[in-house]
Tab-separated table of C-alpha atoms in Angstrom:
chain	number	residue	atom	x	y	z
A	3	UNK	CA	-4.336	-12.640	-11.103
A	4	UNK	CA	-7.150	-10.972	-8.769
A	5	UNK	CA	-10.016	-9.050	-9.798
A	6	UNK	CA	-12.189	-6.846	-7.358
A	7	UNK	CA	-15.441	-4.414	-7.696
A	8	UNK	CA	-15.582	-1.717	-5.075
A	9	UNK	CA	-18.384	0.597	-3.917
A	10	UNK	CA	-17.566	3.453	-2.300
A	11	UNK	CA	-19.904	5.692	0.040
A	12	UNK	CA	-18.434	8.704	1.526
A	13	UNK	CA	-19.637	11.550	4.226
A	14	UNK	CA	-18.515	15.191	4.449
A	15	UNK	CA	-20.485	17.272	6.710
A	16	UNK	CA	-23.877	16.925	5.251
A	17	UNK	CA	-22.831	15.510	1.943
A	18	UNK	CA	-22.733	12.370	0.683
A	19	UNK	CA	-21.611	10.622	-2.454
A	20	UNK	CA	-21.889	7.212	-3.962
A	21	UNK	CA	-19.608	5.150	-6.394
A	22	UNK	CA	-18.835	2.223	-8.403
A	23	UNK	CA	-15.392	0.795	-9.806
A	24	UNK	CA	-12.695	-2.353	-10.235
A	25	UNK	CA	-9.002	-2.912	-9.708
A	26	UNK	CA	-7.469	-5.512	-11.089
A	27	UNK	CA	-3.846	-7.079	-10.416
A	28	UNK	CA	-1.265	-9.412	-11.167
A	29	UNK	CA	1.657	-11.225	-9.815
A	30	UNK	CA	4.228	-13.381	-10.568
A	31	UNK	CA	7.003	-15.012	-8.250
A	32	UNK	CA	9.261	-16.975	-9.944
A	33	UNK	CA	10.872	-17.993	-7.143
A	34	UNK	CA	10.079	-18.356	-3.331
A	35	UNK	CA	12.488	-15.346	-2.676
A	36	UNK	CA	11.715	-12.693	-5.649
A	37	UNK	CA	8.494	-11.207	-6.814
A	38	UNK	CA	6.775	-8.663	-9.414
A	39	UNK	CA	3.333	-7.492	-9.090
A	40	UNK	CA	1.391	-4.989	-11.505
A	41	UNK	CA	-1.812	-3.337	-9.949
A	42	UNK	CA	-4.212	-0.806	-12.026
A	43	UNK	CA	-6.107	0.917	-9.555
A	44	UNK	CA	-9.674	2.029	-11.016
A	45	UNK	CA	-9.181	0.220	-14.202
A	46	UNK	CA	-12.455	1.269	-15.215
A	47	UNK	CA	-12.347	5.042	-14.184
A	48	UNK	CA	-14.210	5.086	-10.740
A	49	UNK	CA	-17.384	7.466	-10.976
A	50	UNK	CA	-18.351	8.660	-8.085
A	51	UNK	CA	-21.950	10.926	-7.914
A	52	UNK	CA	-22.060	13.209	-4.861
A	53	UNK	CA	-25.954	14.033	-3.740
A	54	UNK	CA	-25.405	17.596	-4.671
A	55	UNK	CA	-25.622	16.467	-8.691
A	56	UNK	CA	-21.623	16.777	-8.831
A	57	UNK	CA	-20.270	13.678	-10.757
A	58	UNK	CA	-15.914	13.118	-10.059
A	59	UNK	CA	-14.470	10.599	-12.486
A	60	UNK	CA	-11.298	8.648	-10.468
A	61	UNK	CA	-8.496	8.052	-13.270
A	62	UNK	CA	-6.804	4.548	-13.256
A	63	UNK	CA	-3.327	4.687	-12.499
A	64	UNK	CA	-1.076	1.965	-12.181
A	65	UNK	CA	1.435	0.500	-9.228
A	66	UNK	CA	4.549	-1.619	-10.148
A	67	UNK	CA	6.484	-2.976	-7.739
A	68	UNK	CA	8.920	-5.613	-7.138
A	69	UNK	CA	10.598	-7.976	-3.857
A	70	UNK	CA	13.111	-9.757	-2.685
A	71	UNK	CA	13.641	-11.752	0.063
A	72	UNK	CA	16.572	-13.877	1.792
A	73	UNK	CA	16.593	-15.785	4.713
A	74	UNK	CA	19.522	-14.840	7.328
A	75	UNK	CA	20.084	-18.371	9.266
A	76	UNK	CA	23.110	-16.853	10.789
A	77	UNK	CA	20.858	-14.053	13.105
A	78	UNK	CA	17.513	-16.052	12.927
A	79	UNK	CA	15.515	-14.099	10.625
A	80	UNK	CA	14.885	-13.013	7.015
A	81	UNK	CA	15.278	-9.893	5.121
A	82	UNK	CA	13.267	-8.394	2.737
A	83	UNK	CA	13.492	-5.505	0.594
A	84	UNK	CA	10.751	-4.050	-1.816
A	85	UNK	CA	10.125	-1.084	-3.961
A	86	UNK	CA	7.529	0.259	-6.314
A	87	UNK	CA	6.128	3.136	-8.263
A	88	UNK	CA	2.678	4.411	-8.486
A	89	UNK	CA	1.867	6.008	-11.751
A	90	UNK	CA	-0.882	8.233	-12.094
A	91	UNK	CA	-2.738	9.701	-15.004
A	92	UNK	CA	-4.595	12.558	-13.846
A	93	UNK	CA	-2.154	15.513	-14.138
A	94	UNK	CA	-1.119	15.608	-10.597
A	95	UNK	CA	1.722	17.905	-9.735
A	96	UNK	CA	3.038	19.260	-6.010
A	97	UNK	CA	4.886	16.061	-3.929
A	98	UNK	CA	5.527	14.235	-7.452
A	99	UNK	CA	8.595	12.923	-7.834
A	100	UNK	CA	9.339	12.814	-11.190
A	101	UNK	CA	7.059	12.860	-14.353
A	102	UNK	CA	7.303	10.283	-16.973
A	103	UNK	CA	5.801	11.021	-20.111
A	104	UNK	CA	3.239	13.188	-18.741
A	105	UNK	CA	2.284	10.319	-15.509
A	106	UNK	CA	3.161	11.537	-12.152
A	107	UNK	CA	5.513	8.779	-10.614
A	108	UNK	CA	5.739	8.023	-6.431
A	109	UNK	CA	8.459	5.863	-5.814
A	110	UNK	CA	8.368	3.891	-2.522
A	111	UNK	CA	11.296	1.651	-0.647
A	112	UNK	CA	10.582	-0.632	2.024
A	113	UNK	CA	13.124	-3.050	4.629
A	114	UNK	CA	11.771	-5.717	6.377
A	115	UNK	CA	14.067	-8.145	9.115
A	116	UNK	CA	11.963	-10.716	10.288
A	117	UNK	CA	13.340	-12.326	13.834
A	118	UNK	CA	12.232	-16.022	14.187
A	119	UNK	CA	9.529	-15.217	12.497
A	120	UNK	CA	7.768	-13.761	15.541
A	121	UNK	CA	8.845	-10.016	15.369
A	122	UNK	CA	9.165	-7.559	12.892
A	123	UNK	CA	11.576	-4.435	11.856
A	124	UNK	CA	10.032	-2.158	9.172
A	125	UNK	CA	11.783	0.450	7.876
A	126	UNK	CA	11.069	2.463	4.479
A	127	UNK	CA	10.534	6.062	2.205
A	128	UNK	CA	7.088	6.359	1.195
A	129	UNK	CA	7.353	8.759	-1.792
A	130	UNK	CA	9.646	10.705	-0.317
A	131	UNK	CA	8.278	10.690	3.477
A	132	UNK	CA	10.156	8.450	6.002
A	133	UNK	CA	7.679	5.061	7.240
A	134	UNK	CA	9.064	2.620	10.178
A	135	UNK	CA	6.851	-0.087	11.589
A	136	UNK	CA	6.394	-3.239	14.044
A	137	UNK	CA	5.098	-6.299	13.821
A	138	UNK	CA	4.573	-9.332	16.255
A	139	UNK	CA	3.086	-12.554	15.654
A	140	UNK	CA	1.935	-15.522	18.453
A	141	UNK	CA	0.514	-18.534	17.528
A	142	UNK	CA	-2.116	-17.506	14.859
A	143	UNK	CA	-2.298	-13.884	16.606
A	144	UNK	CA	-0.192	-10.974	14.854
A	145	UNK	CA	-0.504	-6.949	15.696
A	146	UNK	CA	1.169	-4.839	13.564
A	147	UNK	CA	1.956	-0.923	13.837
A	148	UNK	CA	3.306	1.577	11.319
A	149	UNK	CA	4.296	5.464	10.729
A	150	UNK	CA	3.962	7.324	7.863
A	151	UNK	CA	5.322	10.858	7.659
A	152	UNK	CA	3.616	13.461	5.738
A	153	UNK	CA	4.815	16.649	4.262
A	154	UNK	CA	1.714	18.509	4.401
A	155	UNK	CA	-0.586	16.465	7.182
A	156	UNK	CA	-0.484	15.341	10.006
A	157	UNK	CA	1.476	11.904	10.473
A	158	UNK	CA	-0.409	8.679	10.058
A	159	UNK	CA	-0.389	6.028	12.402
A	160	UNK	CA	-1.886	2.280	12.184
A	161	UNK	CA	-2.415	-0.621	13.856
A	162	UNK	CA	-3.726	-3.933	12.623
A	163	UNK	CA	-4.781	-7.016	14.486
A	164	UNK	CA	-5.004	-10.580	12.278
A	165	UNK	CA	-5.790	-14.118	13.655
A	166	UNK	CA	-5.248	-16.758	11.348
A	167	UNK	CA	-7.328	-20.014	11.314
């Protein structure tokens, strides 16, 4: 169970705004090699005050997703496949895939093939929109790289760096 506050600051041109809010999760493996996790985003209802006197109001919405994991001795590695669905509230319409009693629902599918657990194979649909991704890891280093398509934008790209102690 995990708990977090957030303040968020943004800049647009010469505007700014200010805002306070909380997420708060869950999850629960039963077993080393399946998992469920429940996270409401904004649990609260973010407000956010721009400097201009506009207030926004951020709507919680909710993201359920599941995993599964199994080791493959046989090539050296270990798969891993996870999906979820991101609810929101707010009335959202346009890349939607489906609406559930009035909640717009994402859905999102993921692959993983870990080889000797030193490099990484990501492959997924993120709400429609193909993802792929890398991952290495040395020693306590790991860099990590991954595409998102997007219908409207611009592709995203990002890279991570992590050292463990």
């Amino acid at each position: 169970i995990g708990v977090n506050a957030k303040l968020i600051r943004q800049q647009v041109l010469d505007y700014s705004s200010f805002g306070i809010g909380s997420d708060i999760g869950v999850m629960y493996t039963p077993s080393k090699s399946f998992g469920l996790g429940l996270r409401i985003a904004d649990a609260t209802t973010t407000q956010i005050s721009w400097d201009t006197g506009r207030r926004e109001s951020v709507t919680p919405s909710a993201r359920l997703g599941a995993m599964w994991m199994r080791a493959l001795p046989q090539f050296d590695g270990s798969l891993t496949l996870a999906g979820d669905a991101n609810i929101t509230f707010e009335g959202k319409t346009g890349n939607t895939q489906a609406t559930i009693a009035g909640a717009a629902t994402d859905f999102y599918l993921g692959a993983e093939y870990w080889y000797k657990r030193s490099l990484a194979v990501r492959l997924g649909d993120a709400a429609g929109q193909m993802s792929a991704g890398l991952g290495v890891r040395w020693n306590q280093l790991g860099l990590d790289y991954a595409f998102v398509g997007h219908q409207d934008l611009d592709s995203t790209q990002r890279v991570s760096a992590q050292l463990q102690f």
